[in-house]
Short mmCIF file of C-alpha atoms and ligand atoms in Angstrom, two decimals:
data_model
loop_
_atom_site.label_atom_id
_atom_site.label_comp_id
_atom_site.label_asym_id
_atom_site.label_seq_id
_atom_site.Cartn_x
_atom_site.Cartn_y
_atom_site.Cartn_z
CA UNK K 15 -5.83 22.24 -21.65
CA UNK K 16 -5.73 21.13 -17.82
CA UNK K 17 -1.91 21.67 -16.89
CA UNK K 18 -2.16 18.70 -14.70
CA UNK K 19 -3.39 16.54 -17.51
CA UNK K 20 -1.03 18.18 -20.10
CA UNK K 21 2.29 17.79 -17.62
CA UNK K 22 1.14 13.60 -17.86
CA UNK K 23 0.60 13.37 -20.91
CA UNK K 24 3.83 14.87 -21.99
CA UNK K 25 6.54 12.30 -23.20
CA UNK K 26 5.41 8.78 -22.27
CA UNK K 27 4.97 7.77 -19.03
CA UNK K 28 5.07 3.90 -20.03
CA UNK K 29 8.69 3.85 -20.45
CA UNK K 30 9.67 4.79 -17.00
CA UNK K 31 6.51 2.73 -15.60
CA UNK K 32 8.72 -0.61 -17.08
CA UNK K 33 11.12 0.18 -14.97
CA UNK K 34 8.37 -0.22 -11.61
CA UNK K 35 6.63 -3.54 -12.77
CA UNK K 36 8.17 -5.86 -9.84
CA UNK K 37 7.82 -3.09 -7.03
CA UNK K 38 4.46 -2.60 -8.14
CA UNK K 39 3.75 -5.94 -7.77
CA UNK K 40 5.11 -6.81 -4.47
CA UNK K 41 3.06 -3.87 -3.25
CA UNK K 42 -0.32 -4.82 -4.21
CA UNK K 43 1.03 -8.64 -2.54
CA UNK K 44 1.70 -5.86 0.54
CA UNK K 45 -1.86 -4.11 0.45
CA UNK K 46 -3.90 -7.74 0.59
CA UNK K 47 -5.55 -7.51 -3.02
CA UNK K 48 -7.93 -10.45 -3.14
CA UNK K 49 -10.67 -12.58 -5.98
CA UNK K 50 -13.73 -10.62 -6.17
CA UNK K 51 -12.98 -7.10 -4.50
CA UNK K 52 -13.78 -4.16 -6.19
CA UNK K 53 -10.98 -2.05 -6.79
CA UNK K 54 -10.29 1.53 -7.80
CA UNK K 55 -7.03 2.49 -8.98
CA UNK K 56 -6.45 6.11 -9.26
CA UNK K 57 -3.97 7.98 -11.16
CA UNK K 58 -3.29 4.31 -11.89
CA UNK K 59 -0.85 5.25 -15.01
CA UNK K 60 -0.70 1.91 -17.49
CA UNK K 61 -1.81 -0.40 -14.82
CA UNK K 62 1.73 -0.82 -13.01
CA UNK K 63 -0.28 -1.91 -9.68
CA UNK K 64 -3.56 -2.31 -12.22
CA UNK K 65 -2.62 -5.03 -13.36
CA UNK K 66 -1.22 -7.25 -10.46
CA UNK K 67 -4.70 -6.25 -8.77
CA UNK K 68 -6.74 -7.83 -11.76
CA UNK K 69 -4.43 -10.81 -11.96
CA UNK K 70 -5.58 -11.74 -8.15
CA UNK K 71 -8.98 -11.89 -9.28
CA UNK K 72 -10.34 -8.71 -8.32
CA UNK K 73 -12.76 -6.24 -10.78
CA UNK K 74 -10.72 -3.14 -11.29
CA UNK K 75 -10.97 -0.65 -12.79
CA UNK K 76 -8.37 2.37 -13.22
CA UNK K 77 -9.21 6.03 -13.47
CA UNK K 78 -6.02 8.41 -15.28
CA UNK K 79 -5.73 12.02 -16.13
CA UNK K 80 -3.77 11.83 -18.76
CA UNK K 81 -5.64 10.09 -21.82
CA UNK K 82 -2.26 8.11 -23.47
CA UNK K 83 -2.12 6.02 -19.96
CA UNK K 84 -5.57 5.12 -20.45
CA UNK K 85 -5.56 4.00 -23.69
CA UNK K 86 -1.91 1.84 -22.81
CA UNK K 87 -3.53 0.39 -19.84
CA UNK K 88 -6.08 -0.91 -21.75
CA UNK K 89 -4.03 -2.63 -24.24
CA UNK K 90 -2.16 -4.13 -21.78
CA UNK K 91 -5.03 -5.41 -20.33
CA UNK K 92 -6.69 -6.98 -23.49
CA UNK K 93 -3.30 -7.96 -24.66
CA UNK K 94 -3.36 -10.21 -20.89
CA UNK K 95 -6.94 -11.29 -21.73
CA UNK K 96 -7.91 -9.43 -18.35
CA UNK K 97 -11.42 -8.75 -18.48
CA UNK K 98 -11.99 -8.02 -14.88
CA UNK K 99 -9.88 -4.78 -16.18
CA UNK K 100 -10.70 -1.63 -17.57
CA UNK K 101 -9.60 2.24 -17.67
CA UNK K 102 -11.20 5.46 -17.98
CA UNK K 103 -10.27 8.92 -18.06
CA UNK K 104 -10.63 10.67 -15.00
CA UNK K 105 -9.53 13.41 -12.50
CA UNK K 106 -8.93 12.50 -9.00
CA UNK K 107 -10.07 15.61 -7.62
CA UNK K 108 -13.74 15.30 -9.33
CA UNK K 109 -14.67 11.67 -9.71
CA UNK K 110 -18.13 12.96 -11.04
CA UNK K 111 -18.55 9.41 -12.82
CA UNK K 112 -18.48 7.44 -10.11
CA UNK K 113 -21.04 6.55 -7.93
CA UNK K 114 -20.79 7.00 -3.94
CA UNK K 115 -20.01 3.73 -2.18
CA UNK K 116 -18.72 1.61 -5.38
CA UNK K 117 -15.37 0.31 -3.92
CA UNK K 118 -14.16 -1.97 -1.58
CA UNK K 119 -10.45 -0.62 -1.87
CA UNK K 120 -9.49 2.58 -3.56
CA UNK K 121 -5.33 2.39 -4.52
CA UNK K 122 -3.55 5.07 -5.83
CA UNK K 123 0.25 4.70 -5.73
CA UNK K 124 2.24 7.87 -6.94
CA UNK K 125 -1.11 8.84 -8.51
CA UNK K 126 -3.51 11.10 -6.61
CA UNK K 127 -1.52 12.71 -4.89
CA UNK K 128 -0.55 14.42 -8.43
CA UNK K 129 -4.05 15.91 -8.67
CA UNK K 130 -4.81 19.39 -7.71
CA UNK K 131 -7.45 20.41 -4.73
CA UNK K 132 -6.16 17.76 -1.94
CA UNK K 133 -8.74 18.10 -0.03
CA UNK K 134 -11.51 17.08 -2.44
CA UNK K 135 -9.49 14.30 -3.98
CA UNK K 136 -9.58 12.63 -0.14
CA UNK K 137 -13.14 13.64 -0.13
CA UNK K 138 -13.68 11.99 -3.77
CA UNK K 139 -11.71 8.73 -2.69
CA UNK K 140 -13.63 8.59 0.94
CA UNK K 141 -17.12 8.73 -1.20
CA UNK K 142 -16.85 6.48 -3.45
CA UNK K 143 -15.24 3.91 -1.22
CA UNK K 144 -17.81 1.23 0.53
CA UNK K 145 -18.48 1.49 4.16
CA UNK K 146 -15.74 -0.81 6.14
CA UNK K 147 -13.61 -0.60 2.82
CA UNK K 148 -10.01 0.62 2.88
CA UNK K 149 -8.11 3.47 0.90
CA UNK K 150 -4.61 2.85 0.51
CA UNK K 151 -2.19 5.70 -0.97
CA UNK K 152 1.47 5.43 -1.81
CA UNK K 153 3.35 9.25 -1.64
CA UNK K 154 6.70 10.60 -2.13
CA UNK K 155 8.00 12.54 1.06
CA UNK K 156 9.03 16.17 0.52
CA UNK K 157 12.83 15.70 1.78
CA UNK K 158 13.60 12.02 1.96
CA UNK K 159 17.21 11.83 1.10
CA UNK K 160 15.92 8.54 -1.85
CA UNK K 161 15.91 9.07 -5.47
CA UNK K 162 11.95 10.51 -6.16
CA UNK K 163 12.02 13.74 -3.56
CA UNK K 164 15.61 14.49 -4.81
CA UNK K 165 14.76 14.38 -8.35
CA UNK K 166 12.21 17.00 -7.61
CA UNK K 167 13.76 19.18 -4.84
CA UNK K 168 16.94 19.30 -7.65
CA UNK K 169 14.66 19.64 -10.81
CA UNK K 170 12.70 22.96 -8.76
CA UNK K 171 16.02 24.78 -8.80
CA UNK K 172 16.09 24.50 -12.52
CA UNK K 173 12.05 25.45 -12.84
CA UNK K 174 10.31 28.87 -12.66
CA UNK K 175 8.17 28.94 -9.42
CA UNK K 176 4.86 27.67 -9.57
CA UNK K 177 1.81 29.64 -9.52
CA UNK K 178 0.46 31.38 -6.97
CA UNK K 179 -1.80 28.89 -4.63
CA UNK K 180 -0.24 25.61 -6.16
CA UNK K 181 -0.33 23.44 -3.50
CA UNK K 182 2.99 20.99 -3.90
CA UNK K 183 2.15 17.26 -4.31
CA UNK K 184 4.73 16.42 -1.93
CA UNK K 185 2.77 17.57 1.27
CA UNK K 186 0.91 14.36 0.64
CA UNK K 187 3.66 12.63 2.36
CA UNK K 188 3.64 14.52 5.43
CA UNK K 189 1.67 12.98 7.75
CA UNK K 190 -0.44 15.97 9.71
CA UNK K 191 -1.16 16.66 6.27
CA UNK K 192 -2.59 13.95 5.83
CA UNK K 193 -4.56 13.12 8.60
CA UNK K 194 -6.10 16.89 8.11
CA UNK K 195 -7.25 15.73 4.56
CA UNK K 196 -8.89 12.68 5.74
CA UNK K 197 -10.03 13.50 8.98
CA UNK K 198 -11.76 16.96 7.03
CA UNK K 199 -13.61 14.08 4.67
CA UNK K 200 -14.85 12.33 7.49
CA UNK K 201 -12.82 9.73 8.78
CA UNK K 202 -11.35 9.44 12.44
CA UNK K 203 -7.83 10.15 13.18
CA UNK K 204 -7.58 6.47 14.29
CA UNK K 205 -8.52 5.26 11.16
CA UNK K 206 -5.56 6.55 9.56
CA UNK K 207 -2.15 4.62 9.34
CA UNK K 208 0.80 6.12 8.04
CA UNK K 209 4.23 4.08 7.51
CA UNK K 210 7.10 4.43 5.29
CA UNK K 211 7.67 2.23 2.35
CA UNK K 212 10.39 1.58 0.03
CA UNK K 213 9.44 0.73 -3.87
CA UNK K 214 12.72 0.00 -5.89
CA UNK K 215 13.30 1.42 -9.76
CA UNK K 216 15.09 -1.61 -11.47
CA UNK K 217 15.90 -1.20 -15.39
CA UNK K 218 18.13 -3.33 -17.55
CA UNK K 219 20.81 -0.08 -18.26
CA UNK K 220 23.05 1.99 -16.72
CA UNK K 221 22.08 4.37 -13.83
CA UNK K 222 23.27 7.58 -16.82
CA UNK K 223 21.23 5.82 -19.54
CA UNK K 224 18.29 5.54 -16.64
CA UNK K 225 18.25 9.30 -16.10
CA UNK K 226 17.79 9.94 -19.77
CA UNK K 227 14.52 8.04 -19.79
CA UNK K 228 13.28 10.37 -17.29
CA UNK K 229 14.65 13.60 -19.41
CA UNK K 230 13.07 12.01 -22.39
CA UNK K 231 9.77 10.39 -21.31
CA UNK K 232 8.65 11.64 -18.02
CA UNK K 233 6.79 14.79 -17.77
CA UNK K 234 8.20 16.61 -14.89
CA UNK K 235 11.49 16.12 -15.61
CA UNK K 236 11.58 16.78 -19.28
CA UNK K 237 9.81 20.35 -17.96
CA UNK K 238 12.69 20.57 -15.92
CA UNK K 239 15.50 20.10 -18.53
CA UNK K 240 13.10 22.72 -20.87
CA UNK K 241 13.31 25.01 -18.11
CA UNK K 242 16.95 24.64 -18.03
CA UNK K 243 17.69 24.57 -21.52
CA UNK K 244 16.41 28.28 -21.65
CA UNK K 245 18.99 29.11 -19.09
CA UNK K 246 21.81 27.15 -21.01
CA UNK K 247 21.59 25.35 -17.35
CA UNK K 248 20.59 21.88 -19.31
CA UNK K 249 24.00 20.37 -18.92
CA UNK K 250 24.43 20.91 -15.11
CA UNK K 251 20.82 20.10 -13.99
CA UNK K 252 21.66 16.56 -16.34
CA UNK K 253 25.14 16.44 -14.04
CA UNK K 254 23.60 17.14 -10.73
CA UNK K 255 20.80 14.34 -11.44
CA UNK K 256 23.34 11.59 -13.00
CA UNK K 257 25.09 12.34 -9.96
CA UNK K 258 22.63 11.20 -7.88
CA UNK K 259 21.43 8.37 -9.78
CA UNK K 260 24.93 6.37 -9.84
CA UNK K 261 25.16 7.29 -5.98
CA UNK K 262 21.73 5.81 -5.18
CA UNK K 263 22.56 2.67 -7.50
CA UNK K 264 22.83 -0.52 -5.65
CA UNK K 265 23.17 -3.24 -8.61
CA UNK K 266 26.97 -2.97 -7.89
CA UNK K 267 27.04 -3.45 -11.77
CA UNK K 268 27.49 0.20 -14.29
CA UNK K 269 24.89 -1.71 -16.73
CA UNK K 270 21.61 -2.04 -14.68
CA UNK K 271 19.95 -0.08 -12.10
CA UNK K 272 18.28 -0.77 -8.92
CA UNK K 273 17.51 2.54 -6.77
CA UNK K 274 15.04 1.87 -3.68
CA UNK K 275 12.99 4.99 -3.22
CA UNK K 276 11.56 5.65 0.31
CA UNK K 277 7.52 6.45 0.42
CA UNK K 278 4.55 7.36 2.62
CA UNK K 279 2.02 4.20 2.59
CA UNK K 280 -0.88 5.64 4.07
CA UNK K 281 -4.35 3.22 4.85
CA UNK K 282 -7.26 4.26 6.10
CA UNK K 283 -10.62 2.42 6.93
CA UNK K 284 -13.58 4.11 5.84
C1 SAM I 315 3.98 8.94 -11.21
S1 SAM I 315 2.61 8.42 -12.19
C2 SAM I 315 2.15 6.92 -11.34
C3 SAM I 315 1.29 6.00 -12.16
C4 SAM I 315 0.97 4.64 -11.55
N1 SAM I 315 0.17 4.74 -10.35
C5 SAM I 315 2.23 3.87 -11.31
O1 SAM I 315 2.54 3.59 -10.13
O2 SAM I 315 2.91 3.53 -12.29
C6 SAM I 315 1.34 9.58 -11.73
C7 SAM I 315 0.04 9.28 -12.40
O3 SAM I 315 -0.99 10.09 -11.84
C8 SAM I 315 -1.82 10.52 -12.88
N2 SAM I 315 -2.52 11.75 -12.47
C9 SAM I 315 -1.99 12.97 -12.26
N3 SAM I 315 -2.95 13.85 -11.91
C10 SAM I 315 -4.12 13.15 -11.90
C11 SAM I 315 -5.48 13.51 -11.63
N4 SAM I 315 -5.82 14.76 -11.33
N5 SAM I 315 -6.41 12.54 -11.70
C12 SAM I 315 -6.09 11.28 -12.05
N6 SAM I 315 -4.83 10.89 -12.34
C13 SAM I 315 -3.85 11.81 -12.26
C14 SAM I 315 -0.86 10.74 -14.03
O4 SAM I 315 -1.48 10.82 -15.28
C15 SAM I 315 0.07 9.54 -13.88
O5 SAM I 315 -0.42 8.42 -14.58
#
C-alpha cells in the first residue's frame, strides 16, 4: 500500500483530532468561512476544521488519504444532519477527481502538507481553486521550539532515516519554500502571505496521559515508539517526549492539558 496512506491510517487519528476541536474552530472563524462558498478541505482528517466550515453554511466537501478519516468524517457529519458535507478519499498530490476551477477556498490545516510531491500538491490546490478564490494552508515549522516540530525533531532520533529523495513535510513551513511551490504553479510572489499562527491542543487529562494518546493512536508517533522499541530505546524516547509535554503545559492544573503549538498560516489569492 501507499506509505503515506498506510502511516494515516495507522492507529486512529480521531482520538488525538478531539483534542483540536476548539482551535479548529476559531481558525476557520480566522480564515472568513462564509454561507454558500465552496470549500475544499484537504487532508481534512474527521472534519476538525470540516465541520466548523459546513456549520457556517458553506458546501464542503473534504478530500483524506487515509480511508478510516473518511468514513469518521462522514458520520460525524450525518450524525450533525450536515448535508452541505461530504468526504472522499483522495491524495493531495493527484486530485484527478476534481475538476479545475471548482473551489472558492481550498483549506488544508496540518493536511497537505503530509502528501508527497510538494510541488504538484500546490499545483493540484492552485487548479482546482476558482479564479479570485483563496488557498489557505496551516504548517508546522521545522524548528519552532512548540510542541508539533519537537515531537518530530525528537521522534527522528528514535526513527531509521527516511528514504532516499523523501522530501520532509516540514519544509512546508519555511517560507522561500513556499513561495517557490506556489509561485512554480502560477501564482505571483505577492499573492502569497505567510504569518505565524498558534493552534492550542486542549484534552481533559494529564499532559503524561496526553502523550500516550499520541503513542497509541497517532501514526507517526506510534512509528516512532516501534522504531524504538527495537532498540529497547522505547522507555527514553516516552521520557524525552513526557518531558516536553508537562513543560509546554499551561493549564497550571496536572489533570488537563492545554499546549499552544506555533504554525505557518500561509494564504494565497489565486
Ligand atoms: C495531522 S492530520 C490533520 C487532519 C485535519 N486537517 C485536522 O486538522 O484535524 C494530517 C491529515 O492529512 C492526511 N493526509 C496525509 N497525506 C495526505 C495526502 N497525500 N492526501 C490527502 N490527505 C493526506 C492524513 O490522512 C491526515 O488526516
Amino acid at each position: 500500500m501507499n506509505p503515506n496512506q498506510a502511516l494515516w491510517e495507522k492507529g486512529d487519528f480521531t482520538r488525538i483530532a478531539e483534542s483540536m476541536r476548539t482551535s479548529g474552530d476559531e481558525l476557520v472563524e480566522r480564515i472568513g468561512v462564509t454561507e454558500g462558498l465552496d470549500v475544499l478541505d484537504l487532508g481534512c482528517g474527521d472534519g476538525t476544521t470540516a465541520l466548523p466550515e459546513a456549520r457556517r453554511g458553506a458546501n464542503v466537501l473534504g478530500v483524506d488519504i487515509a480511508r478510516n478519516l473518511v468514513e469518521a468524517g462522514n458520520k460525524r457529519a450525518a450524525d450533525e444532519g450536515l448535508t452541505n458535507l461530504r468526504f472522499q478519499q483522495g491524495d493531495a498530490s493527484d486530485l484527478t477527481d476534481l475538476a479545475d476551477d471548482q473551489f472558492d477556498l481550498v483549506v488544508s490545516i496540518f493536511g497537505a502538507m503530509f502528501a508527497p510531491r510538494p510541488f504538484d500538491v500546490a499545483k493540484e490546490m492552485m487548479r482546482v481553486t476558482r479564479p479570485g478564490g483563496r488557498i489557505v494552508m496551516g504548517n508546522w515549522i521545522p524548528g519552532d521550539p512548540t510542541l508539533v516540530a519537537q515531537i518530530l525533531r525528537i521522534s527522528s532520533a528514535y526513527s531509521p532515516p527516511p528514504p532516499e529523495g523523501f522530501v520532509s513535510p516540514m519544509t512546508w513551513g519555511v517560507v522561500d519554500d513556499v513561495v517557490a511551490r506556489f509561485t512554480a504553479a502560477g501564482i505571483s510572489e505577492e499573492n502569497i502571505r505567510c504569518e505565524p499562527d498558534t493552534f492550542v491542543f486542549e484534552a481533559p487529562v494529564s499532559p503524561t496521559e496526553y502523550l500516550t494518546w499520541f503513542r497509541d493512536y497517532y501514526g507517526p508517533t506510534m512509528n516512532a515508539f516501534e522504531a524504538a522499541e527495537t532498540n529497547g530505546r522505547a522507555d527514553e524516547l516516552f521520557a524525552e517526549l513526557d518531558a516536553l509535554f508537562n513543560a509546554q503545559n499551561t493549564t497550571g492544573d496536572a489533570n488537563t492539558t492545554a499546549i499552544p503549538a506555533t504554525f505557518l498560516c500561509i494564504e494565497v489569492n489565486v
